[in-house]
Structures are given as C-alpha cells and as structure tokens.
CSV table of C-alpha atoms in Angstrom, one decimal:
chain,number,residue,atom,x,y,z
G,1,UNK,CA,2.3,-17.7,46.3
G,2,UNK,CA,-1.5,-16.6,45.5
G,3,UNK,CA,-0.1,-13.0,45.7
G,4,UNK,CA,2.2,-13.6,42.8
G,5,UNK,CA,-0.4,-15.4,40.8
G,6,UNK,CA,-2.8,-12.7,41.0
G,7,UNK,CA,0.0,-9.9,40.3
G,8,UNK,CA,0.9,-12.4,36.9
G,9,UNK,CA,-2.9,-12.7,35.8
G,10,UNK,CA,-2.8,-9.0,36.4
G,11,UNK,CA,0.2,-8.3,34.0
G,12,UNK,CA,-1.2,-10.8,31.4
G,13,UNK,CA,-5.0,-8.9,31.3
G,14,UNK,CA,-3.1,-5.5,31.3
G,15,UNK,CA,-0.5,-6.2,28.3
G,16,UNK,CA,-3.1,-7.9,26.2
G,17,UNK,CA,-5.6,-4.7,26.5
G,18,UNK,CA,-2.1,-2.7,25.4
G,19,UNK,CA,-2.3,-4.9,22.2
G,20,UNK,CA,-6.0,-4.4,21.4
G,21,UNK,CA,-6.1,-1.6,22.5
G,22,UNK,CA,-3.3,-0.4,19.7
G,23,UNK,CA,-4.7,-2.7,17.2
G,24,UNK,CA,-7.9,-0.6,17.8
G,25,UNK,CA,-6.4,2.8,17.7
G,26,UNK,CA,-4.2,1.7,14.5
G,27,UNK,CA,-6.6,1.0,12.7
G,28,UNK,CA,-8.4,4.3,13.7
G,29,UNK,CA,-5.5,5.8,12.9
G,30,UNK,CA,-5.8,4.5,9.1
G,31,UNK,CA,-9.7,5.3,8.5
G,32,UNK,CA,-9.1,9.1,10.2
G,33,UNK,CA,-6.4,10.4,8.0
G,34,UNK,CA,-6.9,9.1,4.5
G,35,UNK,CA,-10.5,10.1,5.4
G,36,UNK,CA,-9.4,13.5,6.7
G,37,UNK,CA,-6.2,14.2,4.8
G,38,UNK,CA,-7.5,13.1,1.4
G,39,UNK,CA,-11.4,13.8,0.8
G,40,UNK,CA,-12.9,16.1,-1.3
G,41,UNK,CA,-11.8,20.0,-1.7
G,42,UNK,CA,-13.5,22.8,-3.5
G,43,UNK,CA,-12.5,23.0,-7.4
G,44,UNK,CA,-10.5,26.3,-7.2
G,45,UNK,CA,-8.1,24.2,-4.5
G,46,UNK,CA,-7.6,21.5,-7.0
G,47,UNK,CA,-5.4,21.3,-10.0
G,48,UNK,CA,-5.6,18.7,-12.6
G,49,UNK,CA,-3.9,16.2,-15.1
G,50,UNK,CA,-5.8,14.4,-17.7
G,51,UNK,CA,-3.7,12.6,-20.2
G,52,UNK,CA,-5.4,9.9,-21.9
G,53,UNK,CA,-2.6,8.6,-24.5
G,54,UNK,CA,0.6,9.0,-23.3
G,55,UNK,CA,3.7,7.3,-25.3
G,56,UNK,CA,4.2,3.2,-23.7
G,57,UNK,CA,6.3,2.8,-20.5
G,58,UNK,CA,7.7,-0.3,-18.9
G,59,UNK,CA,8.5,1.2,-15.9
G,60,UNK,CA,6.6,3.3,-12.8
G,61,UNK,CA,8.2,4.9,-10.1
G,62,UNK,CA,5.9,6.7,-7.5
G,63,UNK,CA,7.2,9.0,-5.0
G,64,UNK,CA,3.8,11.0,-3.1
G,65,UNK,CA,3.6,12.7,0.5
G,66,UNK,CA,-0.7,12.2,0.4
G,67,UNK,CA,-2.7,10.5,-2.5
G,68,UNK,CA,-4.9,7.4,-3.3
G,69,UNK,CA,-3.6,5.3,-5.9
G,70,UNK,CA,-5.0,3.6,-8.5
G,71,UNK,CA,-3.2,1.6,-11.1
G,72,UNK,CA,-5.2,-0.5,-13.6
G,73,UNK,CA,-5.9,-2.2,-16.9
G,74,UNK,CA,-7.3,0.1,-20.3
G,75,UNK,CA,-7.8,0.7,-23.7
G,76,UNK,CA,-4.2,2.4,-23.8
G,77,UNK,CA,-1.3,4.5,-21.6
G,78,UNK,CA,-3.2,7.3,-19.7
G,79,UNK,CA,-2.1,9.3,-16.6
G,80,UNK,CA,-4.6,11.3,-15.0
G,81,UNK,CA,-4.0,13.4,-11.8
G,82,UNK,CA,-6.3,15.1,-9.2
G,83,UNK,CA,-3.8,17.4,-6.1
G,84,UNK,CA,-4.1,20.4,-4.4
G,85,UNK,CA,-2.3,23.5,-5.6
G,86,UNK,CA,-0.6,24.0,-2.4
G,87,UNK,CA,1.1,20.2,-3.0
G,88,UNK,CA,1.1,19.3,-6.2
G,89,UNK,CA,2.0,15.7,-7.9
G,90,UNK,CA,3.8,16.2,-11.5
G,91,UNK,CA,5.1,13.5,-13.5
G,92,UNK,CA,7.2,12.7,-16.3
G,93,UNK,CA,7.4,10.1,-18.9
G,94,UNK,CA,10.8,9.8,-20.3
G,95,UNK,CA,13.1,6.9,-21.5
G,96,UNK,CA,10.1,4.0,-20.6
G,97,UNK,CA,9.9,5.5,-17.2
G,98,UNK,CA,6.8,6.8,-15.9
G,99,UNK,CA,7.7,9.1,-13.0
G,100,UNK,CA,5.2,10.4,-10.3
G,101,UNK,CA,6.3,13.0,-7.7
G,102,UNK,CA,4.9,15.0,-5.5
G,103,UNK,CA,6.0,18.0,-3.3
G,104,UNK,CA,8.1,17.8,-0.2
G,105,UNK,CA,6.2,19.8,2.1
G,106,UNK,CA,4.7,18.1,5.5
G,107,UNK,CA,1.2,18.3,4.2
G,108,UNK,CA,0.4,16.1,7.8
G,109,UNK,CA,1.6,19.3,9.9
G,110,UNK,CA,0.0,21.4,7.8
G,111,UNK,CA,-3.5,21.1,9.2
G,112,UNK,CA,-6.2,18.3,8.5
G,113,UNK,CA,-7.9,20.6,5.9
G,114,UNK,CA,-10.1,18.9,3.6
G,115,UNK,CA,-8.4,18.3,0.4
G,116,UNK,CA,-8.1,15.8,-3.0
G,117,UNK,CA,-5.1,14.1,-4.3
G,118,UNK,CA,-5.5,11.4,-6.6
G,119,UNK,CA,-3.5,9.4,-9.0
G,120,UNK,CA,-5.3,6.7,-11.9
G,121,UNK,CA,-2.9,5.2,-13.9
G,122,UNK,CA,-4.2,3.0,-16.8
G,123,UNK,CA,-1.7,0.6,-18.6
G,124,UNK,CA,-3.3,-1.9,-21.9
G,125,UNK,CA,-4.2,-5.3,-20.5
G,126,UNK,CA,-1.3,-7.0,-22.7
G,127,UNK,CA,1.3,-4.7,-21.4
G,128,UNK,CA,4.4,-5.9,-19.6
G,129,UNK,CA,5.7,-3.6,-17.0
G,130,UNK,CA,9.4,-4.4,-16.1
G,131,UNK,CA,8.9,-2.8,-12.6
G,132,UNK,CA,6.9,-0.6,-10.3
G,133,UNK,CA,8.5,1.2,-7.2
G,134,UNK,CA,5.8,3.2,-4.8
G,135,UNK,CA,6.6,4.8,-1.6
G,136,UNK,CA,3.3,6.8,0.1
G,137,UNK,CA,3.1,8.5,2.7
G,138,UNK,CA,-0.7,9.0,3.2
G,139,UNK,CA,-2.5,7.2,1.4
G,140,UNK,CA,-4.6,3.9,0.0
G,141,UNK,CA,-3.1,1.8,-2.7
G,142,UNK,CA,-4.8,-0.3,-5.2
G,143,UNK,CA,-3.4,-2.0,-8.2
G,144,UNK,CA,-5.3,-4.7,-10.5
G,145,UNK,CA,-5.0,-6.7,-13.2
G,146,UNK,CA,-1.7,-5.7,-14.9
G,147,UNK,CA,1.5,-7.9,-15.5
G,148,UNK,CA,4.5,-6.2,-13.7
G,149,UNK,CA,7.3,-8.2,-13.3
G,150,UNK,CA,8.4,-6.6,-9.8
G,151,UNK,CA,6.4,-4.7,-7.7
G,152,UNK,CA,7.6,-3.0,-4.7
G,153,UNK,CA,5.2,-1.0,-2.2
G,154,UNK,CA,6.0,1.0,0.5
G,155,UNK,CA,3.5,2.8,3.0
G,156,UNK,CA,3.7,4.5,6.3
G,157,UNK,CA,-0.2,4.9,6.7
G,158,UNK,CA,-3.1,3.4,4.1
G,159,UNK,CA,-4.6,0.0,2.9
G,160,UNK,CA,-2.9,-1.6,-0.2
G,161,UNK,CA,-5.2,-3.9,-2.5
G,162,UNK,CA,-3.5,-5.6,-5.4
G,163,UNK,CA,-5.5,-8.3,-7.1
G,164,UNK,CA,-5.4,-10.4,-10.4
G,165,UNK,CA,-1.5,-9.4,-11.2
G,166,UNK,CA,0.6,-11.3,-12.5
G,167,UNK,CA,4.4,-10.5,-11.3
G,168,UNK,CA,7.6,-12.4,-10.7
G,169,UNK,CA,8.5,-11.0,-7.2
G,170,UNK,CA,6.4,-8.9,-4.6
G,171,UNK,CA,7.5,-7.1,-1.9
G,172,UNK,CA,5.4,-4.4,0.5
G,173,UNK,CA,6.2,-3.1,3.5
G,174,UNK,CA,3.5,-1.1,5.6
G,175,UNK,CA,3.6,0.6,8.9
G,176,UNK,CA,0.1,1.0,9.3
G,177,UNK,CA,-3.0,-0.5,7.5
G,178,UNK,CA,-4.6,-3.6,6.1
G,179,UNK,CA,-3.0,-5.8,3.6
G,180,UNK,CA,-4.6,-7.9,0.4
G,181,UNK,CA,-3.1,-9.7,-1.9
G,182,UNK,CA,-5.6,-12.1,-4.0
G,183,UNK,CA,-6.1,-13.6,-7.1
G,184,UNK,CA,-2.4,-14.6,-7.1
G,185,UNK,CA,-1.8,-17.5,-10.0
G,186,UNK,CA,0.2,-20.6,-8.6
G,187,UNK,CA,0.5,-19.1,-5.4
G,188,UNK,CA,1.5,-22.2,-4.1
G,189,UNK,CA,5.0,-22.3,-6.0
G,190,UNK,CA,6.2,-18.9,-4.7
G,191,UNK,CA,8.4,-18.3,-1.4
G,192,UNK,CA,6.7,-16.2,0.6
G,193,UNK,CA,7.6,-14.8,3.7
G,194,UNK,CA,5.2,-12.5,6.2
G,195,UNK,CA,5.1,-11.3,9.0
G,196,UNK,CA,3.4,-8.5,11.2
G,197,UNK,CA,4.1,-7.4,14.6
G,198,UNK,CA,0.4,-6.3,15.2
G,199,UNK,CA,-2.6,-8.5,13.1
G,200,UNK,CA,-3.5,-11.4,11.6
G,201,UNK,CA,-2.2,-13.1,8.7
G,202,UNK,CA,-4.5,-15.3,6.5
G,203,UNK,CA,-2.8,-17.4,3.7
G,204,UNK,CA,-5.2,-19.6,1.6
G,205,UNK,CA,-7.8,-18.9,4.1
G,206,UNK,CA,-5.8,-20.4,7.1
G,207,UNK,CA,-5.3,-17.8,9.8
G,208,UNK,CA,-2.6,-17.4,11.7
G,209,UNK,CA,-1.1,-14.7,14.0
G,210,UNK,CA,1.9,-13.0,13.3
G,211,UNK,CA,3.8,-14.7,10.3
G,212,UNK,CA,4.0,-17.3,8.1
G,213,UNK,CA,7.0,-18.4,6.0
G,214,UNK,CA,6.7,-21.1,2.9
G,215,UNK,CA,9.5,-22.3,1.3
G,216,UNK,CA,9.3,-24.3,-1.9
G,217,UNK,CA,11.7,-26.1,-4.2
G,218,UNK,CA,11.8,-24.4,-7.2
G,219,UNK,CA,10.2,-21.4,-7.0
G,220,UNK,CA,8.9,-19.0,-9.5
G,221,UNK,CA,9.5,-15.8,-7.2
G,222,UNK,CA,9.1,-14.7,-4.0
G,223,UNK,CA,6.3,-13.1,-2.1
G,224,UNK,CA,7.5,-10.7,1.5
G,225,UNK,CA,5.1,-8.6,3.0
G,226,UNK,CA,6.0,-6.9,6.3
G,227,UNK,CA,3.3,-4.4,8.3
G,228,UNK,CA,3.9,-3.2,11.6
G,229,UNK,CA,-0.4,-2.7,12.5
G,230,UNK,CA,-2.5,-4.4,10.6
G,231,UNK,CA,-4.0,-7.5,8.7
G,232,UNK,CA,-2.6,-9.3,6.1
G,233,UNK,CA,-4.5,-11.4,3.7
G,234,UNK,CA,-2.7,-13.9,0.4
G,235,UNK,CA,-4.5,-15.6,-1.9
C-alpha cells in the first residue's frame, strides 16, 4: 500500500515538472525566435515600403511567414513596410482590400540569420474597417485603437496585443505565446469563450486556469480565443 502511494506521489511530481517545465521552454521558445528571426539586419539586406496616403480600405487581409505587426490609428491610410530581399512582403490595395503577402519560402529552416521584417499599418481614427484576417507565422502582433467590425488572428509563434478596439466579433487562435486583450468596451455583454491547454487565463482580473466560458442573454458579439502555450489576459 505505502509502495503504491509513493509510486503515485512520484507520478504526480514527475507530470507536473513536464507541465512547467514546457510552459518554461514555450515561452523560451517565443522570446528566442522573434528575437532571433526578426531583429535588426544591415541596410543593403533590407528593402522598403513607405506609403503614407494610400486610397481608403475597409478591409485587411495579412498573410506573412516572419514579421511584427503593427496596426494603428493616424492622420490618414498609410502602409509602410520593412523585409529582407531574400523574403519579401508586397501588398496590394484593390477593390477596399488591403492585401499583405509575403513569400513562401521556410525562412525558419533557412538559418537564424539576423534579419528585419516589419509591417505598420495606419488607418484614420474614424475609420470603420468591415474586417481584418491575419495569419503569422513568426511573429508579434499588435493592433490598437481602430474600429474593425471582425477581427480574426491566427499565430503559430508570437505575442498578440490588441487594445482600445472597438469590434463586433473577435476570434484568435495561437499556438505559442502570450495573449492580451484590454480596453474592451462592455465587455460584460459579449460571449466569450477561452480556453488554453498550457497557461493562465485572467478575465476582469480573476484568474483562472485553463478556460473560461460566459454566456450572456443578448449579446453584442462574441469573444473566442484559443492558445495552445501561453497566457491569456481580457479586459
């Protein structure tokens, strides 16, 4: 009997050092390759995109292998984009769509050469985007201040920060990295559903591990963040 309770006790130490133990490493795993992958590169590596009045858009789709983002408030439409020659990001801005691409090649097998890509996207502060659609590979995320309708972000290794919007529906999906949402208006009167397999989730500034769920009776959207490593933070 004693033998079986010290081979449990055992099992219960070994499993949770698994857990923080791959918590730890995750989040190692974020701060070593966007600081690695995307950090600063020598000006005759770089190419760059500096367009300060672009016509209006009302809708942003973002497609990138390794880049920071940035998307924010201005005095008027702008675009302006930092990448490396061997992997550039283009974009076009056609039919109220602003479009942002970036090559296909495995820039992560590639090497862990030291290298810029960034993206800053300015929209006016009255503007009303219809919908934003980013999928990163590599890369941290921040969006602030705008009013988009629906926002959908999806990461496979980076931070996302997106405060002070105002949007109808939200949903983000990360693999690895920290999550923050704040400076959400009426946050109580959205559904909101989140969950993540390794981290803690803080809504409102209650903690809780794992997931919360909310649902209310006549919402004004929804709210559904997933992560598979990391933290996520609503407010």
């Amino acid at each position: 009997m004693k033998r079986n309770i010290y081979l449990i006790s055992i099992t219960i130490v070994t499993i949770s050092c698994i857990i923080l133990g791959s918590m730890y490493h995750g989040m190692g795993i974020v701060r070593t390759i966007t600081r690695n992958i995307i950090s600063e590169a020598d000006d005759e590596d770089t190419t760059s995109i500096d367009n300060n009045n672009i016509d209006a858009f009302t809708r942003i789709t973002i497609d990138t292998d390794v880049a920071n983002l940035n998307i924010s408030t201005g005095s008027s439409y702008s675009c302006r984009i930092t990448s490396v020659k061997k992997y550039p990001v283009t974009y076009t801005n056609e039919n109220g769509e602003l479009r942002i691409t970036q090559s296909s090649h495995n820039v992560v097998s590639s090497g862990w050469g030291n290298f810029t890509c960034r993206i800053d996207i300015t929209v006016p502060a009255d503007a009303q985007i219809e919908r934003t659609d980013i999928k990163s590979d590599v890369g941290n995320i921040d969006v602030g201040g705008c009013n988009i309708k629906d926002i959908i972000v999806e990461t496979n290794v980076g931070n996302i920060d997106l405060s002070n919007n105002t949007f109808t529906n939200l949903t983000v999906s990360s693999d690895i990295g920290n999550i923050d949402i704040s400076g959400v208006k009426d946050v109580d009167n959205y559904n909101v559903d989140i969950n993540t397999d390794l981290g803690k989730v803080k809504y409102c500034g209650s903690t809780s591990k794992g997931s919360m769920n909310r649902t209310v009776a006549s919402p004004i959207g929804y709210i559904k963040i997933e992560s598979d490593v990391g933290n996520i933070s609503l407010n």
